[in-house]
PDB file of C-alpha atoms in Angstrom:
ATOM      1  CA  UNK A 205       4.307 -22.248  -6.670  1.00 91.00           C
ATOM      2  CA  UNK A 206       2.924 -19.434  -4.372  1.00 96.00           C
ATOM      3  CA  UNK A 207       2.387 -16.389  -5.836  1.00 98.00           C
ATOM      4  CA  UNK A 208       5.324 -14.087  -5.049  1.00 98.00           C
ATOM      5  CA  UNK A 209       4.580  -9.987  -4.064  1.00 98.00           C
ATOM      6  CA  UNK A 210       7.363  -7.617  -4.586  1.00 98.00           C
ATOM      7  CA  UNK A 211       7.385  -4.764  -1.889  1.00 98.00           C
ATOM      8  CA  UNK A 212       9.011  -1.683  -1.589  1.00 98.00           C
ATOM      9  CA  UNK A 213       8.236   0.707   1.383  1.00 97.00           C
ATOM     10  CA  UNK A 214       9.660   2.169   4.875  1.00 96.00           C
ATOM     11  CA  UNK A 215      10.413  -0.086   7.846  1.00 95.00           C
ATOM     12  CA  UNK A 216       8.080   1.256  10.973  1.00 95.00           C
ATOM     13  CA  UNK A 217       9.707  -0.183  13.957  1.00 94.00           C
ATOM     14  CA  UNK A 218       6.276  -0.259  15.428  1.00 93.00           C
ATOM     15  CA  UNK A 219       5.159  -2.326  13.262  1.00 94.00           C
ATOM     16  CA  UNK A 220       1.651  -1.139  12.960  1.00 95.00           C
ATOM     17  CA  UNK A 221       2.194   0.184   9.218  1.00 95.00           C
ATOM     18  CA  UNK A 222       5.132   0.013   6.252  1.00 95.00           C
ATOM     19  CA  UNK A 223       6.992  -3.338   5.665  1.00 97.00           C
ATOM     20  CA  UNK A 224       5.418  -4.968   8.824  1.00 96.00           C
ATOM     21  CA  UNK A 225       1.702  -4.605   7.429  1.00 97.00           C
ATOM     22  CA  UNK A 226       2.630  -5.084   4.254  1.00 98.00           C
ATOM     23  CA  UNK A 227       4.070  -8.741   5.165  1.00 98.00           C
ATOM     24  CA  UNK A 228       1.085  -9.723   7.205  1.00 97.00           C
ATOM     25  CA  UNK A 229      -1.540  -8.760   5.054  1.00 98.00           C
ATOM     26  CA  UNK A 230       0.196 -10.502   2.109  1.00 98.00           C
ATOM     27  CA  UNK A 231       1.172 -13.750   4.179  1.00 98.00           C
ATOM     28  CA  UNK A 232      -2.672 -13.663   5.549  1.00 97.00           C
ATOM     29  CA  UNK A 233      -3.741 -13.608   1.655  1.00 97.00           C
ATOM     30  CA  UNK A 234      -2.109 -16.390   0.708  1.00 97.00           C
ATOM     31  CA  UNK A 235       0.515 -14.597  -1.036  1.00 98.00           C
ATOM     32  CA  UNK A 236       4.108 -14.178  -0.578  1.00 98.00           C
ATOM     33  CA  UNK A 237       5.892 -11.037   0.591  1.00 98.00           C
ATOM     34  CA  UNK A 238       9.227 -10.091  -0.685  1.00 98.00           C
ATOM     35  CA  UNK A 239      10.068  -6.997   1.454  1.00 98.00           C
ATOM     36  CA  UNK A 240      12.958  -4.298   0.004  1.00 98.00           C
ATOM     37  CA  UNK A 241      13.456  -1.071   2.411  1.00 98.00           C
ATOM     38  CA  UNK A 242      12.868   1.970   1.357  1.00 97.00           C
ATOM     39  CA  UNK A 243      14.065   4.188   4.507  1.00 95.00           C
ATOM     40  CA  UNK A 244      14.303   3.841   7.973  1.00 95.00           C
ATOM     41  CA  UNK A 245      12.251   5.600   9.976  1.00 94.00           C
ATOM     42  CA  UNK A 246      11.502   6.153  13.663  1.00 93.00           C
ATOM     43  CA  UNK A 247       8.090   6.225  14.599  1.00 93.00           C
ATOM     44  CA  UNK A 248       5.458   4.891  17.323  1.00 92.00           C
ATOM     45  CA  UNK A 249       1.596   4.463  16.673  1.00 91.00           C
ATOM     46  CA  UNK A 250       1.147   7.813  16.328  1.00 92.00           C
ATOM     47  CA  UNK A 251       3.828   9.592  15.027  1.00 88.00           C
ATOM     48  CA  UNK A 252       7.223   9.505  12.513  1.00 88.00           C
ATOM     49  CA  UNK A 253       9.281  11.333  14.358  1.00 91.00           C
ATOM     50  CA  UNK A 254      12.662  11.050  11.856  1.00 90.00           C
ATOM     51  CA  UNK A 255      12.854   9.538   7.950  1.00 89.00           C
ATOM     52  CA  UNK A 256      15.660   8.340   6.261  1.00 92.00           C
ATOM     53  CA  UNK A 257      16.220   6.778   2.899  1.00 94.00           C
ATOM     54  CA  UNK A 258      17.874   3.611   2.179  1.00 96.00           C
ATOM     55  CA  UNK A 259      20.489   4.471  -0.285  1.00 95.00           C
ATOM     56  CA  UNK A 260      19.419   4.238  -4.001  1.00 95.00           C
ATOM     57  CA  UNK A 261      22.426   1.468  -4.816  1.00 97.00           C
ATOM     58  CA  UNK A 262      20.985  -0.150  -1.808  1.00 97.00           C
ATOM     59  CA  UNK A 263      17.283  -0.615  -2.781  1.00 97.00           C
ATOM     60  CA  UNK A 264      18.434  -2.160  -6.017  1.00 97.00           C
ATOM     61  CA  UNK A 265      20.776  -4.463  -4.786  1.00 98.00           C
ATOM     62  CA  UNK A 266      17.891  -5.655  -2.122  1.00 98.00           C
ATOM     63  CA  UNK A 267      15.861  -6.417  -5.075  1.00 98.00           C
ATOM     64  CA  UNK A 268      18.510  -7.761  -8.069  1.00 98.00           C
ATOM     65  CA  UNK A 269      18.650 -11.553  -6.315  1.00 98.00           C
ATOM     66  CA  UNK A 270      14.863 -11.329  -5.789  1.00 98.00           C
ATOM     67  CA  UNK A 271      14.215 -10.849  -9.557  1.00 98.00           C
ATOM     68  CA  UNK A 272      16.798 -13.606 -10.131  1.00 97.00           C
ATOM     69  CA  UNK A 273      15.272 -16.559  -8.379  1.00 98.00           C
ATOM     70  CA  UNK A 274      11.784 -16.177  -7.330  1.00 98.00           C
ATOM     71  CA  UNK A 275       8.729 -15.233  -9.857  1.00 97.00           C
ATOM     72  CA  UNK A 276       7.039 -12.123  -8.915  1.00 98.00           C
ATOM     73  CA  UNK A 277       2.955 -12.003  -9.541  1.00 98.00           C
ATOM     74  CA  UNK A 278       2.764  -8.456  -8.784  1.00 98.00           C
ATOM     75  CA  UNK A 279       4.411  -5.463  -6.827  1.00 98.00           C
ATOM     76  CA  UNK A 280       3.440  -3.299  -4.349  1.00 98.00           C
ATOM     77  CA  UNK A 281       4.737   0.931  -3.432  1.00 98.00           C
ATOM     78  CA  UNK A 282       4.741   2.533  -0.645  1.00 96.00           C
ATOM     79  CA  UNK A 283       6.899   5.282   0.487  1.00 93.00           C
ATOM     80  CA  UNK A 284      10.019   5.480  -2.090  1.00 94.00           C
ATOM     81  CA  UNK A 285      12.080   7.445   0.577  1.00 91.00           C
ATOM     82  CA  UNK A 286      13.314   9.989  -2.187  1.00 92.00           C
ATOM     83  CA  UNK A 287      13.643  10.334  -5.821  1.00 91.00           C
ATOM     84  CA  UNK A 288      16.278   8.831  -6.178  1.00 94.00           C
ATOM     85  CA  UNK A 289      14.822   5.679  -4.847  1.00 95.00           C
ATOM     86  CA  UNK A 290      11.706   5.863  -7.288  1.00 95.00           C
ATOM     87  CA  UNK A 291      13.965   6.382 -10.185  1.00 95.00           C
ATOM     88  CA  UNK A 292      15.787   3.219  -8.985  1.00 97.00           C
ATOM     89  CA  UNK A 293      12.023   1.264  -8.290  1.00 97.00           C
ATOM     90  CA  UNK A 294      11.044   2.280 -11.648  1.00 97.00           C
ATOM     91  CA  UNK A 295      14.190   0.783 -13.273  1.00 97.00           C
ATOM     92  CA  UNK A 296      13.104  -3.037 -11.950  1.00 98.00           C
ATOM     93  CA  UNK A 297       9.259  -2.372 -12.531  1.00 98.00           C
ATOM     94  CA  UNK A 298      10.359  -1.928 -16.126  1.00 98.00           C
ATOM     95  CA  UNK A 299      12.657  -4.549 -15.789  1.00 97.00           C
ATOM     96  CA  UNK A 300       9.846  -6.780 -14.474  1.00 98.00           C
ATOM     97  CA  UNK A 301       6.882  -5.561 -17.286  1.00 98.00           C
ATOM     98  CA  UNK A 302       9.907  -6.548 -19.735  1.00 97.00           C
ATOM     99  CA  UNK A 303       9.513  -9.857 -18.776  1.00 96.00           C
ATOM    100  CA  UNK A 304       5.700  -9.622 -18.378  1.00 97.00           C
ATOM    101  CA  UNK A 305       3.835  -6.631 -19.615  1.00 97.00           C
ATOM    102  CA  UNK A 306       0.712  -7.659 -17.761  1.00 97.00           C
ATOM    103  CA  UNK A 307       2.095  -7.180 -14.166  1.00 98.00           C
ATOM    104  CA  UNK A 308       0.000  -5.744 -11.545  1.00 98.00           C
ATOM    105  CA  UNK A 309       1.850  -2.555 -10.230  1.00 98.00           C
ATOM    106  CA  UNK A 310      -0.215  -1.392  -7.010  1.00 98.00           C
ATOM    107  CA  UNK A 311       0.626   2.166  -5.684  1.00 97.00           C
ATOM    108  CA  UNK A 312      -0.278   3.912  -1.867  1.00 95.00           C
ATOM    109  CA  UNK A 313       0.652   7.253  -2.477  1.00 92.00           C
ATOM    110  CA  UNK A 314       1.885   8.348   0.964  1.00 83.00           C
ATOM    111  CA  UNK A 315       2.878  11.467   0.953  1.00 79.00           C
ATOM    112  CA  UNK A 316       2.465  12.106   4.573  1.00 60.00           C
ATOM    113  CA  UNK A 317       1.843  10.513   7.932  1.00 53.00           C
ATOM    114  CA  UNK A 318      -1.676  10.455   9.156  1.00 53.00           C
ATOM    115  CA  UNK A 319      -0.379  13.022  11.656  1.00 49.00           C
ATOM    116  CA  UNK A 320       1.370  15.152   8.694  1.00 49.00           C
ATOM    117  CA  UNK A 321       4.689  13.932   9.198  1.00 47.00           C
ATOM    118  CA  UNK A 322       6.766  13.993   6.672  1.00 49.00           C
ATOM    119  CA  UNK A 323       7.941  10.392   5.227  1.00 52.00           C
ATOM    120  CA  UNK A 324      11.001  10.610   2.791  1.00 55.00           C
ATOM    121  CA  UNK A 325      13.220  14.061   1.297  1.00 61.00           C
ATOM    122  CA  UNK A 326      12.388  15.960  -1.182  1.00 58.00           C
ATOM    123  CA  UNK A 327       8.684  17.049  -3.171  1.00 74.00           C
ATOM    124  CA  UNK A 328       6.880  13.811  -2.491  1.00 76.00           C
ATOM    125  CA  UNK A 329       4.163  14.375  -5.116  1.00 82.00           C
ATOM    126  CA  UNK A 330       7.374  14.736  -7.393  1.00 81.00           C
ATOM    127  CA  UNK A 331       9.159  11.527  -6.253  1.00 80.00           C
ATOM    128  CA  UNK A 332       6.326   9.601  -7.323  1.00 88.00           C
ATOM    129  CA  UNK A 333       5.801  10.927 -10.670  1.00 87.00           C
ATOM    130  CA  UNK A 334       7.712   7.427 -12.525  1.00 90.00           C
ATOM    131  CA  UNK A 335       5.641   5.688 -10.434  1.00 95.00           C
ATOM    132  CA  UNK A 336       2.272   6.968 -10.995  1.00 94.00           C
ATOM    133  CA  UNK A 337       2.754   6.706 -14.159  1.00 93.00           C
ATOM    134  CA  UNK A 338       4.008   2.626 -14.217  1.00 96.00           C
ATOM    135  CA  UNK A 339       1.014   1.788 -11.888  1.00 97.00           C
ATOM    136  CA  UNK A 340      -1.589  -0.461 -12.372  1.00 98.00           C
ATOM    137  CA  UNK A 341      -4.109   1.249 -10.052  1.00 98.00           C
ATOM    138  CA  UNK A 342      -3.049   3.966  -7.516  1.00 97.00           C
ATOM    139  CA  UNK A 343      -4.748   4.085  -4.110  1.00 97.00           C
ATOM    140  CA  UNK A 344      -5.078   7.563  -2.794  1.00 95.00           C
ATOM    141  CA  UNK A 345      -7.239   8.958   0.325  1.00 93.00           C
ATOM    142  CA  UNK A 346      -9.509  11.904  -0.430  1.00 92.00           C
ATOM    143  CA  UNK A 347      -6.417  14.276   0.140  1.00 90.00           C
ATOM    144  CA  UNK A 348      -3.699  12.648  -1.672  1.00 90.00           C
ATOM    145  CA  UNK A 349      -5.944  12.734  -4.664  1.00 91.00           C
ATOM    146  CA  UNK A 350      -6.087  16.544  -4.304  1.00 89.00           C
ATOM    147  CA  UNK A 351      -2.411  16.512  -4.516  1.00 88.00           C
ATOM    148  CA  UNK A 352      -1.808  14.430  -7.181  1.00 88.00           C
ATOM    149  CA  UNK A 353      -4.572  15.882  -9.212  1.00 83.00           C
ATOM    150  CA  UNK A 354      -3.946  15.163 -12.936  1.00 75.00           C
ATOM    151  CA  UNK A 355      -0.880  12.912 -12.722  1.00 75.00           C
ATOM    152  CA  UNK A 356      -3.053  10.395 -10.453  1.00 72.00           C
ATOM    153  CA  UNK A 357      -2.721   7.479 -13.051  1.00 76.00           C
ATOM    154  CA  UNK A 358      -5.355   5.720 -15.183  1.00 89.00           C
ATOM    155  CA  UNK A 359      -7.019   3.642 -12.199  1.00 96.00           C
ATOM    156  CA  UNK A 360      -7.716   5.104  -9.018  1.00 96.00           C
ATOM    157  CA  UNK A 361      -9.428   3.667  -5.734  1.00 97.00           C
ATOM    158  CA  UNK A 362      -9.973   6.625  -4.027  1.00 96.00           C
ATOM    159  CA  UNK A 363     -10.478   5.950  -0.086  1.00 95.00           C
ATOM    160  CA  UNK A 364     -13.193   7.863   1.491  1.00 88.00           C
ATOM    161  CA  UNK A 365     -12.116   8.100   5.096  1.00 82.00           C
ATOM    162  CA  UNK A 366     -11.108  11.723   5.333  1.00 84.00           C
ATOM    163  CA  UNK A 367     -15.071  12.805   4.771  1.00 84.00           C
ATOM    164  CA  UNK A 368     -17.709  13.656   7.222  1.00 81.00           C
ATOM    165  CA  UNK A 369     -20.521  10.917   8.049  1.00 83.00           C
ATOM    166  CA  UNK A 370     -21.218   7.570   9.326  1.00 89.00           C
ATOM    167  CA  UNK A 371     -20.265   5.405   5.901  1.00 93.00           C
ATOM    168  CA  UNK A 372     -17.228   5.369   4.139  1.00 93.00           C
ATOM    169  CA  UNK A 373     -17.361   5.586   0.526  1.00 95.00           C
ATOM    170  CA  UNK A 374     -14.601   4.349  -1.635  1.00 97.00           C
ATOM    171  CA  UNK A 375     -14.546   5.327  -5.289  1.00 97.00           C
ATOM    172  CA  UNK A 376     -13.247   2.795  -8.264  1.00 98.00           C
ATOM    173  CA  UNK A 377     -12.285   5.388 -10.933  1.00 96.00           C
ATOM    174  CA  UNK A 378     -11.251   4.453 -14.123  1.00 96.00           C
ATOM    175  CA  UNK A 379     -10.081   7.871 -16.822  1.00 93.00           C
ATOM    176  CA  UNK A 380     -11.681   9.882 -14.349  1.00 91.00           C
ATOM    177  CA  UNK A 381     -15.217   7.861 -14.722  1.00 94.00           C
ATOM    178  CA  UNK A 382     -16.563   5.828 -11.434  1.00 96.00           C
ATOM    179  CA  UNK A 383     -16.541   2.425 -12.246  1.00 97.00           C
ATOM    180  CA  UNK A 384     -18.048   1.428  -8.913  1.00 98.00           C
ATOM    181  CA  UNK A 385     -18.619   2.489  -5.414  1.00 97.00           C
ATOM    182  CA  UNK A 386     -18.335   0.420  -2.317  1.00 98.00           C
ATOM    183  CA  UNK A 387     -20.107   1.801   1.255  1.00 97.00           C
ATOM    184  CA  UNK A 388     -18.402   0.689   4.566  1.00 95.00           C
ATOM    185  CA  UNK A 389     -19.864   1.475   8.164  1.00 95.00           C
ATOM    186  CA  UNK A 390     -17.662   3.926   9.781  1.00 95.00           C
ATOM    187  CA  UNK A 391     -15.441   2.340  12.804  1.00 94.00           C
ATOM    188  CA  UNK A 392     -15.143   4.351  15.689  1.00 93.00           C
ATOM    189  CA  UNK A 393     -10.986   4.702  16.007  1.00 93.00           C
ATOM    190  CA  UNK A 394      -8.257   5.993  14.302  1.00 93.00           C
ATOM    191  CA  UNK A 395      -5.984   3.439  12.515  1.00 94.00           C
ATOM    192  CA  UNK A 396      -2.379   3.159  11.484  1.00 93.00           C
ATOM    193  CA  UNK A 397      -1.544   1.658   8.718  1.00 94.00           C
ATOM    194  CA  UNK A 398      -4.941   1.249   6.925  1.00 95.00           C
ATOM    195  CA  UNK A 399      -3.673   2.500   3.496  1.00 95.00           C
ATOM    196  CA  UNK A 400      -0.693   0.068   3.521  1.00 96.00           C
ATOM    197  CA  UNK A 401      -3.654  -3.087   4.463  1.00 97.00           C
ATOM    198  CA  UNK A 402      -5.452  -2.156   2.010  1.00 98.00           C
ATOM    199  CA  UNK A 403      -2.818  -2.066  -0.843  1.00 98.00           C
ATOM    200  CA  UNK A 404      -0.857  -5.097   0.263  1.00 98.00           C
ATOM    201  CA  UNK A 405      -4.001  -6.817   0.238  1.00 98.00           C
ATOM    202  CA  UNK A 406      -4.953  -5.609  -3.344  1.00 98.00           C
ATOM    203  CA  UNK A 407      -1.649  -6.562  -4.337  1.00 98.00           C
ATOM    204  CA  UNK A 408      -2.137  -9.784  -3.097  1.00 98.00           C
ATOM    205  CA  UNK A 409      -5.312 -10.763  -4.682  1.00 98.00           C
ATOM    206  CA  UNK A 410      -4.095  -9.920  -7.991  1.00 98.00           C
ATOM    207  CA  UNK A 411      -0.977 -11.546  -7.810  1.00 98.00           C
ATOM    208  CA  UNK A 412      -3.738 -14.700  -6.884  1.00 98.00           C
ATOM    209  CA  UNK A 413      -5.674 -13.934 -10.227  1.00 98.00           C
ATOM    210  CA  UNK A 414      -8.315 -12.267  -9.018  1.00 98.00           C
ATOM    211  CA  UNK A 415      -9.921  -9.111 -11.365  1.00 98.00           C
ATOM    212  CA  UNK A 416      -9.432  -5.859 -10.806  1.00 98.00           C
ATOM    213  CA  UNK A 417     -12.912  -5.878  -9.291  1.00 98.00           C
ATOM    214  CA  UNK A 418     -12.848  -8.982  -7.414  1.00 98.00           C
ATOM    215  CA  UNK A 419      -9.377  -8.240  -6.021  1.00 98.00           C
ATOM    216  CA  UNK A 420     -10.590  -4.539  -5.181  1.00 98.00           C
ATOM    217  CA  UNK A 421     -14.047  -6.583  -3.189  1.00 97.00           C
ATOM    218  CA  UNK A 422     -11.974  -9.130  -1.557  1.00 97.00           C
ATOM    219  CA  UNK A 423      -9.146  -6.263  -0.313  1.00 98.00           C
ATOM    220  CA  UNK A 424     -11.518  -3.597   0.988  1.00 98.00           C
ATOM    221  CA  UNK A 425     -13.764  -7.127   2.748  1.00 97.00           C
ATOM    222  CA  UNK A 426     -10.369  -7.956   4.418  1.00 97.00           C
ATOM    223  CA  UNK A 427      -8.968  -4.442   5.503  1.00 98.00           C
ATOM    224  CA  UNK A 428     -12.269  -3.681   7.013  1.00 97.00           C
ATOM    225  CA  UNK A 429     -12.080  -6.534   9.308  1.00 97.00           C
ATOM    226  CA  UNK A 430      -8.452  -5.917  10.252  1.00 97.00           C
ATOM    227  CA  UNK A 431      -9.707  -2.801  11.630  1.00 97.00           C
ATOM    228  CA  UNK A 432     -12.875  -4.097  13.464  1.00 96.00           C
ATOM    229  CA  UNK A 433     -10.403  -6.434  14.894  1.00 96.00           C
ATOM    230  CA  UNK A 434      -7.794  -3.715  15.759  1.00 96.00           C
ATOM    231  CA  UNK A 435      -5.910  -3.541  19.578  1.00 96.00           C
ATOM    232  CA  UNK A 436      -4.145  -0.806  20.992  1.00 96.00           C
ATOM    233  CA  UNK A 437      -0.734  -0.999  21.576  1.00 95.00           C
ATOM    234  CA  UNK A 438      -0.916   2.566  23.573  1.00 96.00           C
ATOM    235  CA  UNK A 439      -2.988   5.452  23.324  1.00 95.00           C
ATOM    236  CA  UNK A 440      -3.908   7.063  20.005  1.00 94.00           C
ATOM    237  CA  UNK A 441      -4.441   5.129  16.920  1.00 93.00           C
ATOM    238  CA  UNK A 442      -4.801   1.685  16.922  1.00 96.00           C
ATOM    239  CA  UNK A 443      -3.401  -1.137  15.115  1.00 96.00           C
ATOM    240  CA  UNK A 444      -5.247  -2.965  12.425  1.00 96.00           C
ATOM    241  CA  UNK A 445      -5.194  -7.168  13.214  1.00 97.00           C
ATOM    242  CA  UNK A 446      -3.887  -8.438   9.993  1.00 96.00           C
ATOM    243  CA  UNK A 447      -3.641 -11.848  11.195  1.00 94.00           C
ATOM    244  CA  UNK A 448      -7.511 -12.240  11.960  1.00 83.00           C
ATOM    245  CA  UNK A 449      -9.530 -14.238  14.935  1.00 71.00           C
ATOM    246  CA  UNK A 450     -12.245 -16.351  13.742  1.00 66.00           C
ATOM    247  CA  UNK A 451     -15.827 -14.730  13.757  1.00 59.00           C
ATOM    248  CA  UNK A 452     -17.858 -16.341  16.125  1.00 46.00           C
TER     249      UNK A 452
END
């Protein structure tokens, strides 16, 4: 059987970040994506220009036949939409660790589009407090992690691209001690929908089998090609190419 990804986040209509990255970087894994909406949004390449959340009765009744037939190797989180919502996401990620305690829960912490805009209602770092604290490993850039600050969960890769200088250094934290460090070359653009690559990938791997290590090697490998490969759509950021071209 393939290896089944649970995935809860906002639909971009773009399709640059959200549900529509989240599906191609899964599919182009080797995994399979099992997409449940979050909130609707409205949004280009560049900006979110309205938010809203899928009802709470709705996001669980997306999921409930999901549970029932397939067999889910891990989950992914992205925006919940509201609180609401995470209380509801929480509900079936305890409903899933019932049924296997092991199972990788991967969490991007959005909290904001790259432009600032705001993604769901409510206190954001508050929505995501169930969740934090149900996750496997929680992927934050350099200033969600100074918003979460204590509450940031147990495993942290902590994505370097908000600081100054030519290499990007991404930080494997585990109880607040670096496990490892991996150093990427700096690409010249800006991207949307990096953070949601790079967790649907993670996600991926580990509902493969891979370690946390290997899975966190392989992810970070395939994001940064997706964004050496990137084309623009229009002006502003670019869009990472999930489904890659062949190196030649």
């Amino acid at each position: 059987m393939t290896a089944c990804v649970l995935v809860f986040a906002g639909l971009d209509p773009g399709g640059g970040a959200g549900l529509a990255a989240d599906i191609l970087a899964i599919a182009a894994l080797g995994a399979h994506p099992l997409p449940v909406a979050t909130a609707l949004t409205a949004q280009d390449n560049n900006r979110v220009h309205a938010a809203n959340p899928v009802d709470e009765d709705w996001v669980a009744r997306q999921a409930a036949p999901l549970l029932a037939a397939f067999e889910i190797s891990a989950v992914k989180l992205g925006i919940p939409g509201n609180a609401a919502n995470a209380a509801a996401i929480a509900d079936i990620v305890r409903t899933l660790r019932a049924r296997r305690p092991a199972l990788p829960v991967v969490l991007d912490p959005v909290l904001a589009s790259g432009h600032g805009d705001v993604l769901g209602q409510g206190d954001a770092v508050k929505a995501l407090g169930e969740l934090l604290a149900l996750a496997t490993i929680v992927l934050p850039n350099l200033p969600e992690r100074a918003a979460l600050g204590a509450q940031a969960g147990r495993q942290m890769l902590v994505t370097g691209g908000h600081a100054a200088g030519d290499t990007v250094v991404n930080r494997w934290l585990v109880d607040g001690i670096e496990a490892r460090a991996w150093h990427w070359p700096r690409l010249p653009h800006a991207y949307h929908g990096s953070g949601c690559t790079l967790a649907a990938a993670l996600a991926a791997r580990l509902a493969l089998g891979d370690g946390m290590e290997a899975a966190l090697d392989a992810a970070q490998a395939y994001t940064h090609h997706t964004l050496a490969q990137s084309y623009a759509l229009a002006p502003g950021q670019r869009i990472p190419r999930r489904l890659l071209q062949p190196r030649t």
